[in-house]
Amino acid sequence: MPVYFQLSVEETLCHLKTRLSGLTDHEVNLRQQEKGYNRLKVRPPVPAWKILLAQFTNFIIYLLLIAVIFSVIIGEYTDSLVILAILLMNGLIGFFQELRANRSLEALKKLVTIEAKVTRNGITAIIDAAELVYGDIIHLENGDKIPADARLISVIELQIEESALTGESEPVRKQLTKIAGEPGPADQSNMVFSATSVVGGRGIAVVTACGMETEIGRISQLVASAEEEKTPLQQRLDRFGKNLGLVIIAICILVFCLCLGRYYLQQTTIHVSAFLEFAFIAISLAVAAVPTALPAVVTIALSIGTRRLLVKNMLVRRLSSVETLGCCDVICSDKTGTLTKNQMTVQRAWTLGGEFDFNHDDIKHRTSINQDLRLLFTIGIACNNSKADFAAGKGGNPTEIALFQAAEIAGVSHNGKRIHERPFDSSRKLMSVVVQEDDHTLLCTKGAPDQLLNHCTDVQIGSEIHPLDDTYRSIILKANQHLGSQALRVMAFAYREADSPDDTQEERLTFIGLQAMIDPPRDDVIDAIRKARSAHIRVIMITGDHRETAKAIAKEIGIDGEMLTGEKINLMTDEEFSQTITRTNIFARVIPEHKQRIVKALQEQGHIVAMTGDGVNDAPALKSADIGIAVGSGTDVAREASDFVLLDDSFSSIVAGVEEGRGIYENIQKSIMLLLSGNLMEVLIILLAVLLGFNLPLTALLLLWVNLITDGAPALAYAVDPYGKNIMQRPPIPISEGILPSKRLRLLIALGFSGSLIGLGLFLLSGGNSNDPIEIQRAQTMVFNYIVLYEMMLVFVIRNNYQVRMLTNSWLWFSVIFSLMMQVLIMYTPLHFIFHVTPLTASEIFELMVATGVFSLICYLFGRDRADGPKTSTSSACQ
Ligand code: ATP
């Protein structure tokens, strides 16, 4: 392959058989056929057969297979066949669920694509970066992720962050001249590389390598082998599962030894068949105690949750953050575009020589537009990229579009030629261009008034230039403050003769005037802030705008609390800042670097912080926040650093997302409650019976049926349960909390205990302790049916505890009806011979109803004390 950094621009273009106007469609097609898509090879998705196999390669299955062997040895062939059938059914349910969850996650991944701005056939457009081929002419702007390896053709202060490739986080300044020798990628300053990012300036380049042929492609084996991370909840469940496993093994050994001991005392010998029978019971008990459906429940709840979040315009980039959303107690939001509409319209134009009000002054005659205002509007369109952005099929910056429209309304146009640009950046808060106007070369600058004034030495009134003294300065600042206090975003404009075509030194400027634009709050933002407040979530507004504008907008949308400016933050020690932040909800004139300090200070106070961002410099704050949210219209770099992408940029979608996060967590909790209290009850019934010397209330087969078939379906259906009606009136879930809050854990234990006592009582009353095998089978049948009814009742008791309305979630009702029908099938068809149960008579069904009724009453009493009544807010600044 040729070494493009050693070639000149012309040689490179010639070698790649391309031109500045780009490739033709035919050439693109041929090259795509030759080289394929511009994608790195990622690991292929797990094939379906592997997912199916995985269902049969876990500890529980091995245990059950041992049980099958035991039952064959003791001659219970039907039992072994039934266990195998149950195993198969359970495996197939797990397989289909996992397949569904995997598919929806894969579909989500595809949504996160990178785009590229490319010129083909002389037309510049934005396309999916996967479509790029070598020879394509690509345009690079601040915040873009570089889509392929490319040789630069033109640069304007282009700076690239190449740490993904070289490990060096300092941005590299790029240039055009060819380089001799064999430098590594880090020193190839006329090249840009896939997976790195533009952090300043702009440029044009010709693609030299795509997909696996890029530098990053060569080292992509490392990237591709990165394992999917487990979410904190999944990790906690893994740990919990291990501990539970140890307890269960201990209980099973205890039960086994007790059964064996009792048998020995009665028979004074131990037969092999008895030994195997007890081992079989111990294994069944282990299976009964392990909540087998739990891992599937968590995966499915998370994958369904990500789909629900997508409907609410939150695209999940990191699954683990879905859980953290539910714990979020501070949302730090950018003002422009997230709290406001980002639809700017210039309302007022102000110069020292006269003003213009777009709402009141008669625009038709344009009599009031004097020379100063003309110059003001002219700088507004000269120092403006919106027209070029539009031509390139890009939306354009709303602030600049507004300036363009204002000039158009005022009848001002500009035909000068731009020869140089110093792009806007939010730390300088300025943008400059050098333009050729007839025989003048002018430097035009626009930006934040307080910043720009620091770079001005003169003011212009009419055709007169005056030094910018304190009097003028205070008049200008007063006008700025006055406009800002009306919630207007104010920009200042200045210019001077340029010393050379590339003179972008923002100094010795002549101040011309101000333009003030309105950016109305989003329609739903006031409600969303109210909702956040009732959910005990503090909302902090962060803006690069002026303090007066920030204060006025905050008041309009209902954010109160103190205000702090970036300037003051710079003067504070960490300790002072930490104290002030407890009272501060409005941050004005901040630069992205301040955001990281804000996140850190809040986190040190124990808050779980969500932070929005759009620019390159926001990336560190997005990374360090607990929940980094990139706005959809933001840069690739911000998106890469974030956990979520806010597709519609709207604040209310964040609040809706938090609601989803809480809901997903609650649904997982519900499943855990159902599975664990059911399992606890079954284990206790067996354990207590063995300890108290009773006959066994359940056979191994019945235990397996209840645990693997009956409760799994409703537990899975919880994943699509609607959320409790008070979900946004409660404080966030503390991050340090276990899988279940202690009150709910107590409820779970109480339900398990009371359920098992009633079950044992029913067993004894139904003759379970007699010596007649028929009587014992009848009593076991009663307990078996009682457990199923108990679990079905529990499904609704738990929902009630989470304040979910009864007649919702048809999947849940369907799963309950399905479980009950399966029960009828076992009881009243010849299957009852296989399961060794006796069909119940009417009076027995009545007794069963009474037992379940007593349990329901107990549930009602326990459930009345809702596990999470509203608490008072935690911080003084929580609104
Ligand atoms: P947010 O509220 O999301 O932080 P912001 O637009 O208020 O967004 P910045 O984009 O950092 O914050 O802008 C800060 C200031 O820089 C603005 O108040 C404005 O005065 C100035 N500014 C914004 N856009 C431009 C631009 N394109 N050219 C020159 N100056 C700009």
Coordinates of N, CA and C in Angstrom, one line a residue, residues 217-386:
G217 N -8.2 -0.6 12.7 CA -8.7 -2.0 12.2 C -7.6 -3.0 12.5
R218 N -6.4 -2.6 12.4 CA -5.3 -3.5 12.6 C -5.2 -4.0 14.1
I219 N -5.5 -3.0 14.9 CA -5.5 -3.4 16.4 C -6.9 -3.7 16.9
S220 N -7.8 -3.9 16.0 CA -9.2 -4.1 16.4 C -9.5 -5.4 17.1
Q221 N -8.6 -6.4 17.0 CA -8.8 -7.6 17.7 C -9.0 -7.4 19.1
L222 N -8.2 -6.4 19.7 CA -8.4 -6.0 21.1 C -9.7 -5.5 21.3
V223 N -10.2 -4.6 20.4 CA -11.5 -4.0 20.6 C -12.6 -5.0 20.6
A224 N -12.5 -5.9 19.6 CA -13.6 -6.8 19.3 C -13.7 -7.9 20.5
S225 N -12.6 -8.1 21.2 CA -12.7 -9.1 22.2 C -13.1 -8.6 23.5
A226 N -13.4 -7.3 23.6 CA -13.9 -6.7 24.8 C -15.2 -7.4 25.2
E227 N -15.3 -7.9 26.5 CA -16.5 -8.7 26.9 C -17.6 -7.7 27.2
E228 N -18.8 -8.2 27.0 CA -20.0 -7.4 27.5 C -20.0 -7.3 29.0
E229 N -20.1 -6.1 29.5 CA -20.0 -6.0 31.0 C -21.4 -6.4 31.6
K230 N -21.3 -6.9 32.8 CA -22.6 -7.2 33.5 C -23.0 -5.9 34.2
T231 N -24.3 -5.7 34.4 CA -24.8 -4.6 35.1 C -24.6 -4.8 36.6
P232 N -24.6 -3.7 37.4 CA -24.4 -3.8 38.8 C -25.4 -4.8 39.5
L233 N -26.6 -4.7 39.0 CA -27.7 -5.6 39.5 C -27.3 -7.0 39.2
Q234 N -26.9 -7.3 38.0 CA -26.6 -8.6 37.6 C -25.4 -9.1 38.4
Q235 N -24.4 -8.2 38.7 CA -23.3 -8.6 39.5 C -23.7 -8.9 40.9
R236 N -24.6 -8.0 41.5 CA -25.1 -8.3 42.8 C -25.9 -9.6 42.9
L237 N -26.7 -9.8 41.9 CA -27.5 -11.1 41.8 C -26.5 -12.3 41.8
D238 N -25.4 -12.1 41.0 CA -24.5 -13.2 40.9 C -23.9 -13.6 42.3
R239 N -23.6 -12.5 43.0 CA -23.0 -12.6 44.4 C -24.0 -13.3 45.3
F240 N -25.3 -12.7 45.2 CA -26.4 -13.2 46.0 C -26.6 -14.6 45.7
G241 N -26.6 -15.0 44.4 CA -26.8 -16.4 44.0 C -25.8 -17.3 44.6
K242 N -24.5 -16.9 44.7 CA -23.5 -17.7 45.2 C -23.7 -18.0 46.7
N243 N -24.1 -16.9 47.4 CA -24.3 -17.0 48.9 C -25.6 -17.9 49.1
L244 N -26.6 -17.7 48.3 CA -27.8 -18.4 48.5 C -27.5 -19.9 48.2
G245 N -26.7 -20.1 47.2 CA -26.3 -21.5 46.8 C -25.7 -22.2 48.0
L246 N -24.8 -21.5 48.8 CA -24.1 -22.1 49.9 C -25.1 -22.5 51.0
V247 N -26.0 -21.5 51.3 CA -27.1 -21.8 52.3 C -27.9 -23.0 51.9
I248 N -28.3 -23.0 50.6 CA -29.1 -24.1 50.1 C -28.4 -25.5 50.3
I249 N -27.2 -25.5 49.9 CA -26.4 -26.7 50.0 C -26.4 -27.2 51.5
A250 N -26.2 -26.2 52.4 CA -26.2 -26.6 53.8 C -27.5 -27.2 54.2
I251 N -28.6 -26.5 53.8 CA -30.0 -27.0 54.2 C -30.2 -28.4 53.6
C252 N -29.8 -28.6 52.4 CA -30.1 -29.8 51.7 C -29.3 -31.0 52.4
I253 N -28.1 -30.7 52.8 CA -27.3 -31.7 53.5 C -28.0 -32.0 54.8
L254 N -28.5 -30.9 55.5 CA -29.1 -31.1 56.8 C -30.4 -32.0 56.6
V255 N -31.2 -31.7 55.6 CA -32.4 -32.4 55.4 C -32.1 -33.9 55.1
F256 N -31.1 -34.1 54.2 CA -30.7 -35.4 53.9 C -30.2 -36.2 55.1
C257 N -29.4 -35.6 55.9 CA -28.9 -36.3 57.1 C -30.1 -36.6 58.1
L258 N -31.0 -35.6 58.3 CA -32.1 -35.8 59.2 C -33.0 -37.0 58.7
C259 N -33.3 -37.0 57.4 CA -34.1 -38.0 56.9 C -33.5 -39.4 57.1
L260 N -32.2 -39.4 56.8 CA -31.5 -40.7 56.9 C -31.4 -41.1 58.3
G261 N -31.1 -40.2 59.3 CA -31.0 -40.5 60.7 C -32.4 -41.1 61.2
R262 N -33.5 -40.4 60.8 CA -34.8 -40.9 61.3 C -35.1 -42.3 60.8
Y263 N -34.7 -42.5 59.5 CA -34.9 -43.8 58.9 C -34.1 -44.9 59.6
Y264 N -32.9 -44.5 60.0 CA -32.0 -45.5 60.7 C -32.6 -45.8 62.1
L265 N -33.1 -44.8 62.8 CA -33.7 -45.0 64.1 C -34.9 -45.9 64.0
Q266 N -35.7 -45.8 62.9 CA -36.9 -46.6 62.8 C -36.5 -48.0 62.3
Q267 N -35.6 -48.1 61.3 CA -35.3 -49.4 60.7 C -34.0 -50.1 61.2
T268 N -33.3 -49.4 62.0 CA -31.9 -49.8 62.4 C -31.0 -50.3 61.3
T269 N -31.3 -50.0 60.1 CA -30.4 -50.2 58.9 C -30.8 -49.2 57.8
I270 N -29.9 -49.1 56.9 CA -30.1 -48.2 55.8 C -30.1 -48.9 54.4
H271 N -31.2 -48.9 53.7 CA -31.2 -49.6 52.4 C -30.8 -48.6 51.3
V272 N -30.2 -49.1 50.3 CA -29.7 -48.3 49.2 C -30.9 -47.4 48.6
S273 N -32.0 -48.1 48.5 CA -33.2 -47.3 47.9 C -33.6 -46.1 48.7
A274 N -33.5 -46.3 50.1 CA -33.9 -45.2 50.9 C -32.8 -44.1 50.8
F275 N -31.6 -44.5 50.7 CA -30.5 -43.5 50.6 C -30.7 -42.7 49.3
L276 N -31.0 -43.4 48.2 CA -31.2 -42.7 47.0 C -32.4 -41.8 47.0
E277 N -33.5 -42.3 47.7 CA -34.7 -41.5 47.8 C -34.5 -40.2 48.5
F278 N -33.7 -40.3 49.6 CA -33.5 -39.1 50.4 C -32.6 -38.1 49.6
A279 N -31.6 -38.7 48.9 CA -30.7 -37.9 48.1 C -31.6 -37.1 47.0
F280 N -32.5 -37.9 46.5 CA -33.4 -37.3 45.5 C -34.2 -36.1 46.0
I281 N -34.7 -36.3 47.3 CA -35.5 -35.2 47.9 C -34.6 -34.0 48.1
A282 N -33.4 -34.3 48.6 CA -32.4 -33.2 48.9 C -32.1 -32.4 47.6
I283 N -31.9 -33.1 46.6 CA -31.7 -32.5 45.3 C -32.9 -31.7 44.8
S284 N -34.0 -32.2 45.0 CA -35.3 -31.5 44.5 C -35.4 -30.3 45.4
L285 N -35.1 -30.4 46.6 CA -35.2 -29.2 47.5 C -34.3 -28.1 47.0
A286 N -33.1 -28.5 46.7 CA -32.1 -27.6 46.2 C -32.6 -26.9 44.9
V287 N -33.2 -27.7 44.0 CA -33.8 -27.1 42.8 C -34.9 -26.2 43.2
A288 N -35.7 -26.6 44.2 CA -36.9 -25.7 44.6 C -36.4 -24.4 45.2
A289 N -35.2 -24.4 45.8 CA -34.7 -23.2 46.5 C -34.1 -22.3 45.6
V290 N -33.5 -22.7 44.5 CA -32.8 -21.8 43.6 C -33.8 -21.1 42.7
P291 N -33.8 -19.8 42.7 CA -34.7 -19.0 41.8 C -34.2 -19.1 40.3
T292 N -34.5 -20.2 39.7 CA -34.0 -20.4 38.3 C -34.3 -19.4 37.3
A293 N -35.5 -18.8 37.5 CA -36.0 -17.8 36.4 C -35.3 -16.5 36.6
L294 N -34.6 -16.3 37.7 CA -34.1 -14.9 38.0 C -33.2 -14.3 37.0
P295 N -32.1 -15.0 36.5 CA -31.2 -14.3 35.6 C -32.0 -13.9 34.3
A296 N -32.9 -14.8 33.8 CA -33.7 -14.5 32.6 C -34.6 -13.3 32.9
V297 N -35.1 -13.2 34.1 CA -36.0 -12.1 34.4 C -35.3 -10.7 34.3
V298 N -34.0 -10.7 34.9 CA -33.3 -9.5 34.9 C -32.9 -9.1 33.4
T299 N -32.4 -10.0 32.6 CA -32.1 -9.7 31.3 C -33.3 -9.2 30.5
I300 N -34.4 -9.9 30.7 CA -35.6 -9.5 29.9 C -36.1 -8.1 30.4
A301 N -36.1 -7.9 31.7 CA -36.6 -6.6 32.2 C -35.7 -5.5 31.6
L302 N -34.4 -5.7 31.6 CA -33.5 -4.6 31.1 C -33.7 -4.4 29.6
S303 N -33.9 -5.5 28.9 CA -34.0 -5.3 27.4 C -35.3 -4.7 27.0
I304 N -36.4 -5.1 27.8 CA -37.7 -4.4 27.5 C -37.6 -3.0 27.9
G305 N -36.9 -2.7 29.0 CA -36.7 -1.3 29.5 C -36.0 -0.5 28.5
T306 N -35.0 -1.0 27.8 CA -34.3 -0.2 26.9 C -35.2 0.2 25.7
R307 N -36.1 -0.8 25.4 CA -37.0 -0.4 24.3 C -38.0 0.6 24.7
R308 N -38.5 0.5 26.0 CA -39.4 1.6 26.5 C -38.7 2.9 26.5
L309 N -37.4 2.9 26.9 CA -36.7 4.1 27.0 C -36.5 4.7 25.6
L310 N -36.4 3.9 24.6 CA -36.2 4.4 23.2 C -37.5 5.1 22.8
V311 N -38.6 4.5 23.2 CA -39.9 5.2 22.9 C -39.9 6.6 23.5
K312 N -39.3 6.7 24.7 CA -39.3 8.0 25.3 C -38.1 8.8 24.9
N313 N -37.5 8.5 23.8 CA -36.4 9.2 23.2 C -35.0 9.2 24.0
M314 N -34.9 8.1 24.8 CA -33.6 7.9 25.4 C -33.0 6.7 24.8
L315 N -31.9 6.8 24.1 CA -31.2 5.7 23.5 C -30.1 5.2 24.5
V316 N -30.2 3.9 24.9 CA -29.3 3.4 25.9 C -28.0 3.0 25.2
R317 N -26.9 3.5 25.7 CA -25.6 3.1 25.1 C -24.9 2.1 26.1
R318 N -25.2 2.2 27.4 CA -24.6 1.3 28.3 C -25.7 0.7 29.2
L319 N -25.9 -0.6 29.1 CA -27.1 -1.2 29.7 C -27.0 -1.0 31.2
S320 N -25.8 -1.0 31.8 CA -25.7 -0.9 33.3 C -26.3 0.4 33.8
S321 N -26.3 1.4 32.9 CA -26.8 2.7 33.4 C -28.3 2.8 33.6
V322 N -29.0 1.8 33.0 CA -30.5 1.8 33.1 C -30.9 1.7 34.6
E323 N -30.1 0.9 35.3 CA -30.4 0.8 36.7 C -30.1 2.1 37.5
T324 N -29.0 2.7 37.1 CA -28.5 3.9 37.8 C -29.5 5.0 37.6
L325 N -30.2 5.0 36.5 CA -31.2 6.0 36.2 C -32.2 6.1 37.4
G326 N -32.6 5.0 37.9 CA -33.6 4.9 39.0 C -33.1 5.5 40.3
C327 N -31.8 5.6 40.4 CA -31.2 6.1 41.6 C -30.8 7.6 41.5
C328 N -31.0 8.2 40.3 CA -30.5 9.5 40.1 C -31.3 10.5 41.0
D329 N -30.5 11.4 41.7 CA -31.2 12.4 42.5 C -30.8 13.8 42.1
V330 N -29.9 14.0 41.2 CA -29.6 15.4 40.7 C -29.5 15.3 39.1
I331 N -30.2 16.2 38.5 CA -30.1 16.2 37.0 C -29.4 17.6 36.7
C332 N -28.3 17.6 36.1 CA -27.6 18.8 35.7 C -27.9 19.0 34.2
S333 N -28.6 20.0 33.8 CA -29.0 20.1 32.4 C -28.5 21.4 31.8
D334 N -28.0 21.2 30.5 CA -27.7 22.4 29.7 C -29.0 23.2 29.5
K335 N -28.8 24.5 29.4 CA -30.0 25.3 29.1 C -30.5 25.2 27.7
T336 N -29.5 25.7 26.8 CA -29.9 25.9 25.4 C -30.2 24.5 24.7
G337 N -31.4 24.4 24.2 CA -31.8 23.2 23.5 C -32.4 22.1 24.3
T338 N -32.0 22.0 25.6 CA -32.6 21.0 26.4 C -33.7 21.5 27.3
L339 N -33.5 22.7 28.0 CA -34.5 23.3 28.7 C -35.3 24.3 27.8
T340 N -34.6 24.9 26.8 CA -35.2 25.8 25.9 C -35.3 25.1 24.5
K341 N -36.1 25.7 23.6 CA -36.3 25.1 22.3 C -35.1 25.2 21.4
N342 N -34.2 26.0 21.6 CA -33.1 26.3 20.7 C -33.6 26.8 19.3
Q343 N -34.7 27.5 19.4 CA -35.2 28.1 18.2 C -35.1 29.6 18.4
M344 N -34.0 30.2 18.0 CA -33.7 31.6 18.3 C -34.3 32.5 17.3
T345 N -34.8 33.6 17.8 CA -35.2 34.7 16.9 C -34.7 36.0 17.5
V346 N -34.1 36.8 16.7 CA -33.6 38.1 17.2 C -34.7 39.0 17.5
Q347 N -34.7 39.6 18.7 CA -35.8 40.5 19.1 C -35.4 41.9 19.0
R348 N -34.1 42.2 19.4 CA -33.7 43.6 19.5 C -32.3 43.6 18.9
A349 N -32.0 44.8 18.3 CA -30.6 45.0 17.8 C -30.3 46.4 18.5
W350 N -29.1 46.5 19.1 CA -28.7 47.7 19.8 C -27.3 48.1 19.4
T351 N -27.2 49.4 19.1 CA -25.9 50.0 18.9 C -25.9 51.3 19.7
L352 N -24.7 51.9 19.8 CA -24.6 53.2 20.5 C -25.3 54.3 19.7
G353 N -25.5 54.0 18.4 CA -26.1 55.1 17.6 C -27.6 54.8 17.3
G354 N -28.2 53.8 17.9 CA -29.6 53.6 17.7 C -30.0 52.1 17.9
E355 N -31.3 51.9 18.1 CA -31.8 50.5 18.3 C -32.8 50.1 17.3
F356 N -33.0 48.8 17.3 CA -34.1 48.3 16.4 C -34.9 47.2 17.2
D357 N -36.2 47.3 17.3 CA -37.0 46.3 17.9 C -37.8 45.6 16.9
F358 N -37.5 44.3 16.7 CA -38.2 43.5 15.6 C -39.6 43.3 15.9
N359 N -40.1 43.5 17.1 CA -41.5 43.3 17.4 C -42.3 44.6 17.1
H360 N -41.7 45.7 17.3 CA -42.5 47.0 17.3 C -42.1 47.9 16.1
D361 N -40.9 48.0 15.8 CA -40.5 48.9 14.7 C -41.0 48.5 13.4
D362 N -41.4 49.5 12.5 CA -42.0 49.2 11.3 C -40.9 48.7 10.3
I363 N -40.8 47.4 10.1 CA -39.8 46.9 9.2 C -39.9 47.2 7.8
K364 N -41.2 47.4 7.3 CA -41.5 47.6 5.9 C -40.7 48.8 5.4
H365 N -40.7 49.9 6.1 CA -40.0 51.0 5.6 C -38.5 51.1 5.9
R366 N -38.1 50.3 6.9 CA -36.7 50.2 7.3 C -36.0 51.5 7.5
T367 N -36.9 52.5 7.9 CA -36.3 53.8 8.0 C -35.4 53.9 9.2
S368 N -35.7 53.1 10.2 CA -35.0 53.3 11.4 C -33.6 52.5 11.4
I369 N -33.3 51.8 10.3 CA -32.1 51.0 10.3 C -30.9 51.9 9.8
N370 N -30.2 52.4 10.7 CA -29.1 53.4 10.3 C -27.8 52.6 10.0
Q371 N -26.8 53.3 9.7 CA -25.5 52.8 9.3 C -24.9 51.8 10.3
D372 N -25.0 52.1 11.6 CA -24.5 51.3 12.7 C -25.2 49.9 12.7
L373 N -26.6 50.0 12.6 CA -27.3 48.7 12.6 C -27.0 47.9 11.4
R374 N -26.8 48.6 10.2 CA -26.4 47.9 9.0 C -25.1 47.1 9.2
L375 N -24.1 47.8 9.8 CA -22.8 47.2 10.0 C -23.0 46.0 11.0
L376 N -23.8 46.2 12.0 CA -24.1 45.2 13.0 C -24.6 43.9 12.3
F377 N -25.7 44.1 11.5 CA -26.3 42.9 10.8 C -25.3 42.3 9.8
T378 N -24.5 43.1 9.2 CA -23.5 42.6 8.2 C -22.5 41.7 8.9
I379 N -22.0 42.1 10.0 CA -21.0 41.3 10.8 C -21.7 40.0 11.2
G380 N -23.0 40.1 11.5 CA -23.8 38.9 11.9 C -23.8 37.9 10.8
I381 N -23.8 38.3 9.6 CA -23.9 37.3 8.5 C -22.5 36.9 7.9
A382 N -21.6 37.9 8.1 CA -20.2 37.5 7.6 C -19.6 36.5 8.5
C383 N -19.8 36.7 9.8 CA -19.2 35.8 10.8 C -20.3 34.7 11.2
N384 N -20.6 33.9 10.2 CA -21.7 33.0 10.3 C -21.6 31.8 9.4
N385 N -21.8 30.6 9.9 CA -21.6 29.4 9.1 C -22.9 28.8 8.7
S386 N -24.1 29.4 9.0 CA -25.3 28.7 8.9 C -25.7 28.4 7.4

